[in-house]
Tab-separated table of C-alpha atoms in Angstrom:
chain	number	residue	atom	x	y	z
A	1	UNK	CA	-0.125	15.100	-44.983
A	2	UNK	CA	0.597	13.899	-48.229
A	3	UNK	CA	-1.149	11.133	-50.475
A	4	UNK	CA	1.996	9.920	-51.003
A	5	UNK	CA	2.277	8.996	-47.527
A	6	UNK	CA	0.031	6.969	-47.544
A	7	UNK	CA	0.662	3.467	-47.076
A	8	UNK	CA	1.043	1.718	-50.745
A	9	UNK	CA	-1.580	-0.690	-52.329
A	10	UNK	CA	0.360	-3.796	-52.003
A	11	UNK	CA	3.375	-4.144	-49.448
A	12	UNK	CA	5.879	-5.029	-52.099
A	13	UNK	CA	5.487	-1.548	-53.577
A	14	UNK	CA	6.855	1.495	-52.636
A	15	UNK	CA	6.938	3.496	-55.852
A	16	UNK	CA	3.144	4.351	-56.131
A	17	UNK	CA	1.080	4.629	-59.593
A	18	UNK	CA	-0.990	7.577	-60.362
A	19	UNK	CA	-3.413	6.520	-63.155
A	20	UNK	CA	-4.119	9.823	-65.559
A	21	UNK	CA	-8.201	10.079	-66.706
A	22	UNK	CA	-8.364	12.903	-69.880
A	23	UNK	CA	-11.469	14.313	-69.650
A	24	UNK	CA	-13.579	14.251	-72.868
A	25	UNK	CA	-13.305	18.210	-74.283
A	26	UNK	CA	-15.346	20.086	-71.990
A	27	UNK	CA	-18.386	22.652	-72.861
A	28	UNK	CA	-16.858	25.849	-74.741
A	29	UNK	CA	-14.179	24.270	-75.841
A	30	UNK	CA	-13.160	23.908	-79.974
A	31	UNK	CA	-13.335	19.928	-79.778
A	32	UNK	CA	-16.489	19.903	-77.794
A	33	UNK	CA	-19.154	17.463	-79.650
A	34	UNK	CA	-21.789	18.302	-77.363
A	35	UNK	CA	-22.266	14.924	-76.106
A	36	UNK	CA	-23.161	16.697	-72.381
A	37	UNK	CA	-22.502	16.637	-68.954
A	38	UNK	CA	-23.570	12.906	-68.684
A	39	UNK	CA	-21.324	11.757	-71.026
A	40	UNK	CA	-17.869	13.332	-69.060
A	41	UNK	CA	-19.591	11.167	-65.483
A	42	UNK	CA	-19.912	8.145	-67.141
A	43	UNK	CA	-16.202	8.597	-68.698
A	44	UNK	CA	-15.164	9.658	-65.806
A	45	UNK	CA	-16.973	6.403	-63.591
A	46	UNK	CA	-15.590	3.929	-65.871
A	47	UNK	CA	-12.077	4.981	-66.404
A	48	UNK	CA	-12.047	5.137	-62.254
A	49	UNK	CA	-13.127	1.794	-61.989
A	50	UNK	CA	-10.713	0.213	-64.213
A	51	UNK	CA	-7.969	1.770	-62.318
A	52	UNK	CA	-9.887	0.832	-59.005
A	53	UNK	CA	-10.344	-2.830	-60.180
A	54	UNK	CA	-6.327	-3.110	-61.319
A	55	UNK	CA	-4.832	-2.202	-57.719
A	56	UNK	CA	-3.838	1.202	-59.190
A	57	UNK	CA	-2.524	4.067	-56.110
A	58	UNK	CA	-4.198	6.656	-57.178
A	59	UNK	CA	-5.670	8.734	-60.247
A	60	UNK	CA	-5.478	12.468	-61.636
A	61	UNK	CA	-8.225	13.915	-64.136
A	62	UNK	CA	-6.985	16.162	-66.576
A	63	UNK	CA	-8.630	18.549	-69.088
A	64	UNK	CA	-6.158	17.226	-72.078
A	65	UNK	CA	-8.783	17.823	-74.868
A	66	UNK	CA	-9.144	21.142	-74.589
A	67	UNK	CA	-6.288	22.194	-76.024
A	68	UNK	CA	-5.605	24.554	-77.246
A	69	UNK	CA	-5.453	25.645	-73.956
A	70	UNK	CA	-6.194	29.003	-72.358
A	71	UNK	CA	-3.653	30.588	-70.197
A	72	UNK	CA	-3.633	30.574	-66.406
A	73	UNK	CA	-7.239	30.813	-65.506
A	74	UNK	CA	-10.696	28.907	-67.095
A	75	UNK	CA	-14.041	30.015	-67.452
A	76	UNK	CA	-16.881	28.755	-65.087
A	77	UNK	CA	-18.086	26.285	-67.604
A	78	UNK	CA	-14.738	24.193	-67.311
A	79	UNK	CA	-14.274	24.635	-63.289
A	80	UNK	CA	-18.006	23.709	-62.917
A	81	UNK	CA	-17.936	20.750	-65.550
A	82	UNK	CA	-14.379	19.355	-63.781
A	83	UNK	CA	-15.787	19.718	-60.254
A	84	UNK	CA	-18.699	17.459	-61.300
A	85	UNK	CA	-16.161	14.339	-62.706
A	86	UNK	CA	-13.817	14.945	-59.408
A	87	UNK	CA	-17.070	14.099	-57.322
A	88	UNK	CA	-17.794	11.618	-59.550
A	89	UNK	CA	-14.207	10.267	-59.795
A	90	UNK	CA	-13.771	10.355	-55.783
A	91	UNK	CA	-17.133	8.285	-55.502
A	92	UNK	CA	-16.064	5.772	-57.553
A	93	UNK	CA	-12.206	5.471	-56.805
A	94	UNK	CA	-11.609	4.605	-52.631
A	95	UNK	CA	-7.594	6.333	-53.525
A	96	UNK	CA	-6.156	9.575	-53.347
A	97	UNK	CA	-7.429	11.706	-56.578
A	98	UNK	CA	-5.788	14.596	-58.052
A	99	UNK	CA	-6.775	17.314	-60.641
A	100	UNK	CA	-4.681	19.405	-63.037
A	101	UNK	CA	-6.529	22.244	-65.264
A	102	UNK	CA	-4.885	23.326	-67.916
A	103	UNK	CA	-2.669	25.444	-68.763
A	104	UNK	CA	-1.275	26.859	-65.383
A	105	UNK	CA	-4.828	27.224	-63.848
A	106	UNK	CA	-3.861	26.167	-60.740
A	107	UNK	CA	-5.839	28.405	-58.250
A	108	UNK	CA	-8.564	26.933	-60.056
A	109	UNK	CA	-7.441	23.362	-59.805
A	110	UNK	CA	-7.048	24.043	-55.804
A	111	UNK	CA	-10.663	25.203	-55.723
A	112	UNK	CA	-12.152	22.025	-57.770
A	113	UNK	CA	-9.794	20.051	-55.395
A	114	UNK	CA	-11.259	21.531	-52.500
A	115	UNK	CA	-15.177	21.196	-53.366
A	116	UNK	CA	-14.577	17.522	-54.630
A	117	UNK	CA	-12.447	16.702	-51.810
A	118	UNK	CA	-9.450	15.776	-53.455
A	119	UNK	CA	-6.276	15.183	-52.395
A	120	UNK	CA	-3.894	16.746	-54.544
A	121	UNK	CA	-2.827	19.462	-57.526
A	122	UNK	CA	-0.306	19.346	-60.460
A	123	UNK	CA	0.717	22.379	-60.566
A	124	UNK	CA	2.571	24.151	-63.623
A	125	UNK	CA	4.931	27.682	-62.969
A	126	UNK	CA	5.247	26.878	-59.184
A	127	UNK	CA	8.831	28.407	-59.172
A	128	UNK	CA	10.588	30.812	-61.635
A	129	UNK	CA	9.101	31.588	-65.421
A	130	UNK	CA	9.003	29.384	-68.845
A	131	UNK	CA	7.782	29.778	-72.141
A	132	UNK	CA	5.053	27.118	-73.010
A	133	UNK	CA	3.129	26.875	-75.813
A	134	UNK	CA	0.605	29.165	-74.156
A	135	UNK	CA	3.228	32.007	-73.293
A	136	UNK	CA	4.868	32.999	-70.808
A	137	UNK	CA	4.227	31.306	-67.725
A	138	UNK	CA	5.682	33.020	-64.331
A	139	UNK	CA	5.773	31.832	-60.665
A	140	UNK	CA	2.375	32.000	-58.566
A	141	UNK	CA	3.955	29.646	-55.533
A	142	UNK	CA	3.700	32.552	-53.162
A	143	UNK	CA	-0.208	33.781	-54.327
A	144	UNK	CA	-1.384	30.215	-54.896
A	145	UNK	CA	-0.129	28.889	-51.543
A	146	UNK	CA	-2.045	32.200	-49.360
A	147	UNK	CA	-5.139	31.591	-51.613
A	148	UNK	CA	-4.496	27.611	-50.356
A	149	UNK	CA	-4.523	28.967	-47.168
A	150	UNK	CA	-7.600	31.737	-47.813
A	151	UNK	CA	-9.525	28.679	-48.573
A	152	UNK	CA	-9.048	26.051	-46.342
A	153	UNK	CA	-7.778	23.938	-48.525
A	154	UNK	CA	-4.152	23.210	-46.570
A	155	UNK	CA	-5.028	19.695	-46.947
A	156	UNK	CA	-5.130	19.586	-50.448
A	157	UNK	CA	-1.078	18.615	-51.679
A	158	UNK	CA	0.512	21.128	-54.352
A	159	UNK	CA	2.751	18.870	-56.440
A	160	UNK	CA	4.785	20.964	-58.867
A	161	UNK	CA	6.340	20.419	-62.094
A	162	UNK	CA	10.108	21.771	-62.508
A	163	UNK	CA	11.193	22.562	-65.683
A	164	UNK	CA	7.893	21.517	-66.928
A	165	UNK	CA	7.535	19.040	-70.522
A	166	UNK	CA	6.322	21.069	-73.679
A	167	UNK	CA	8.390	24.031	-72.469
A	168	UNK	CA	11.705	26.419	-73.084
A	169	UNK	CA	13.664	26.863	-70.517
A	170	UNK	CA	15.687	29.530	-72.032
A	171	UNK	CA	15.278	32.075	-69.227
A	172	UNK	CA	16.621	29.593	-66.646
A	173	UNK	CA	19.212	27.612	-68.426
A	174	UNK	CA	21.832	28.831	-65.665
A	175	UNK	CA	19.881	27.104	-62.899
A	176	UNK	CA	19.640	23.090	-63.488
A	177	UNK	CA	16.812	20.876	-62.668
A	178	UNK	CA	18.231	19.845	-59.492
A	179	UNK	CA	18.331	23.799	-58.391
A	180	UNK	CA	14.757	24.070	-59.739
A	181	UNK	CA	13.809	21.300	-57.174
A	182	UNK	CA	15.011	22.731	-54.243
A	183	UNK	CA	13.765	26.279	-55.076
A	184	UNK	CA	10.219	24.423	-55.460
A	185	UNK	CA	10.827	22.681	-51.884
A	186	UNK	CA	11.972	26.138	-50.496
A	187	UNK	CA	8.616	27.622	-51.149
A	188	UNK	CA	6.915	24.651	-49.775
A	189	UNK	CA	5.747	22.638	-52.972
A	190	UNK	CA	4.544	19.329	-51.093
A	191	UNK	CA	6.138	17.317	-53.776
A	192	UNK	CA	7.901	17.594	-57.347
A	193	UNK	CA	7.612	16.408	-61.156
A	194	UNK	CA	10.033	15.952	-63.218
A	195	UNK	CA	9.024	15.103	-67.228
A	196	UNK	CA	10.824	14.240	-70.583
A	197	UNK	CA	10.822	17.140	-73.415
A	198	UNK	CA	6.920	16.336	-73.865
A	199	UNK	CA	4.061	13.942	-73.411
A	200	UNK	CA	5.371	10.040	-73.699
A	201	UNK	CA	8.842	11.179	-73.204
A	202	UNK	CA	10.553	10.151	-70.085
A	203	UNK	CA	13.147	12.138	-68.681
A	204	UNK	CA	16.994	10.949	-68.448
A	205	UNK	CA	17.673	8.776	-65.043
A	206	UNK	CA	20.428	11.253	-64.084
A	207	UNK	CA	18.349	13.664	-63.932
A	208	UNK	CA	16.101	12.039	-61.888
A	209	UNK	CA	18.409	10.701	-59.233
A	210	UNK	CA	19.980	14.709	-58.976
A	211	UNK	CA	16.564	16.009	-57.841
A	212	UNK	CA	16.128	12.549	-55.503
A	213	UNK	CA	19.531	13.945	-54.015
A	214	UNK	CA	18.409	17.498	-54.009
A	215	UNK	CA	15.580	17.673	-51.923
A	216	UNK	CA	13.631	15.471	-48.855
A	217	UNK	CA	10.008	15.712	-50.661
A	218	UNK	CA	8.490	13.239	-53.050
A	219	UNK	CA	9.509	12.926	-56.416
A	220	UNK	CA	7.389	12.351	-58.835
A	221	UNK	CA	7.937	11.101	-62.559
A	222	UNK	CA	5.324	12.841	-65.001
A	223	UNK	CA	5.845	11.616	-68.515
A	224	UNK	CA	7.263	8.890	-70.373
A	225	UNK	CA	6.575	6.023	-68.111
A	226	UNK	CA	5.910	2.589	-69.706
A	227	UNK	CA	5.928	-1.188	-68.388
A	228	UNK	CA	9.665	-1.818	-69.737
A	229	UNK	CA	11.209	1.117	-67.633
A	230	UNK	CA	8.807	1.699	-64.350
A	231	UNK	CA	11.171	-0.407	-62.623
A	232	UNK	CA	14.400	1.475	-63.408
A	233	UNK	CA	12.395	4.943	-62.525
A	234	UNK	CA	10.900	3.632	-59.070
A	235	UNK	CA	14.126	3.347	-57.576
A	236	UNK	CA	14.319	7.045	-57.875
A	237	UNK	CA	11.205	8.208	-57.504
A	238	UNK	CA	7.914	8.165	-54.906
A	239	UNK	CA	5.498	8.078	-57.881
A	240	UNK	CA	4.752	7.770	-61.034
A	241	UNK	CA	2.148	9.628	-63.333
A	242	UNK	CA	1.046	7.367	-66.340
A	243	UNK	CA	-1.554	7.769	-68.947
A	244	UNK	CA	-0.307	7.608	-72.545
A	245	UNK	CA	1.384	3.967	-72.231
A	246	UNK	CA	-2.131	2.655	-70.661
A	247	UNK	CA	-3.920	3.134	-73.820
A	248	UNK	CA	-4.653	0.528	-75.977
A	249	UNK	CA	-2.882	2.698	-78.834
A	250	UNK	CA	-0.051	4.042	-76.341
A	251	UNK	CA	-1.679	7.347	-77.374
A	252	UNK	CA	-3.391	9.907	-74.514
A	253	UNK	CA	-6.658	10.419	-77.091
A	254	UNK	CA	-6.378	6.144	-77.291
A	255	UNK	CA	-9.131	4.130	-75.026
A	256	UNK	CA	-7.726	2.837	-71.692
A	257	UNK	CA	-6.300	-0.607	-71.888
A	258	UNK	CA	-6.716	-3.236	-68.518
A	259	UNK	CA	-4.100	-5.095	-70.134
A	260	UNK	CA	-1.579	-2.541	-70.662
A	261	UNK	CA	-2.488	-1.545	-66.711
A	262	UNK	CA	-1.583	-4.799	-65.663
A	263	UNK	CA	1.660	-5.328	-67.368
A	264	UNK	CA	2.673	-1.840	-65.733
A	265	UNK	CA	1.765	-2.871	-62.316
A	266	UNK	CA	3.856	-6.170	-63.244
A	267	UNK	CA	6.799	-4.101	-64.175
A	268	UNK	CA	7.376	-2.611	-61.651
A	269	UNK	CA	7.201	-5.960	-59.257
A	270	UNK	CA	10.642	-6.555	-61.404
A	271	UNK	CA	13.958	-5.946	-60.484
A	272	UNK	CA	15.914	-3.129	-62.084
């Protein structure tokens, strides 16, 4: 079953909040300061908490600062450094958590998920092929969903991104984002994303309400989210993924802001 399914935090809202947490860079990587292991848990512990404490849904860790990022697969440093701040992030957040690994490593998001017992994946290149800054990035729906199945991890929820934020979609321009959707929920994506053009960039409304229309599984908004337009989005959507807007800079490297949580949470307690 799907987190999203779940019942909501408060019964006023249906549109649930999934709080991002950007790992520190991890070992390996060309930001890495060497600050350690202990370092990404206590990150990791309070970021969780101040999400826990402010009634957020649920949260999603993220390698951000490792960019630039490798393409479709990690080394064992980063799947055994992430699998350590998912346990820690599940111990200290009673909500559904989530992982993405960038770029595209999304059999190796599945198997962090699984270890850490987490509920859910973002996963890039679900359906069809883009160009992102990494490459070329082709479908894996049908290999990623057997090796779901080769692990016992069925329980763990694929949510894919469709037409996918910091990406040309060049090679698919004669199939629109509604299309994209439905292709995803043909090959049994338990849920979709839908971004702006890149990170703090929200994607048009219309476009949003098409893949609502298009397909019967959760929609998710990815990008762009902020406390002035979370109500307008949750009329069209099951969730929302926010990070950027929470810091106390509105940046993702910024320092995550209570406040700013709060006044989201508010927002979207207001009519459209």
């Amino acid at each position: 079953m799907s987190f999203l399914r779940y019942p909501p935090t408060e019964k006023s809202r249906s549109c649930r909040v999934i709080g991002m947490i950007h790992l520190p860079p991890l070992p390996g990587t060309p930001s890495a300061n060497g600050s350690g292991i202990a370092n990404l848990v206590e990150h990791v512990e309070t970021e969780a908490a101040i999400y826990r404490e402010a009634g957020v849904d649920a949260v999603m860790i993220e390698n951000m600062h490792d960019r630039p990022y490798l393409k479709g697969a990690v080394g064992p440093e980063i799947i055994s450094a992430m699998t350590l701040a998912a346990i820690a992030v599940k111990q200290e957040f009673d909500g559904p958590c989530g992982v993405q690994v960038l770029a595209a490593a999304n059999r190796e998001a599945l198997a962090i998920a699984y270890a850490a017992g987490l509920d859910f994946i973002r996963a890039e290149g679900f359906v069809f092929a883009h160009v992102a800054d990494e490459g070329l990035i082709e479908s894996e729906a049908g290999t990623l969903l057997r090796y779901r199945r080769e692990i016992g991890a069925e329980k763990v929820a694929v949510l894919a991104d469709i037409k996918k934020k910091h990406s040309s979609h060049t090679l698919t321009a004669d199939i629109d984002l509604a299309g994209t959707a439905e292709a995803a929920e043909f090959f049994l994506a338990d849920g979709v994303i839908v971004t702006g053009a890149s990170t703090g960039h929200a994607p048009a409304e219309a476009d949003l309400s098409d893949v609502r229309n298009a397909v019967e599984i959760p929609v998710l908004v990815g990008s762009g989210v902020t406390a002035d337009n979370i109500s307008a989005f949750a009329s069209h959507c099951d969730a929302v993924i926010v990070g950027s807007s929470l810091k106390e800079d509105g940046k993702w490297t910024g320092i995550l802001s209570p406040e700013k949580i709060r006044l989201l949470l508010d927002g979207l307690r207001q009519p459209k």
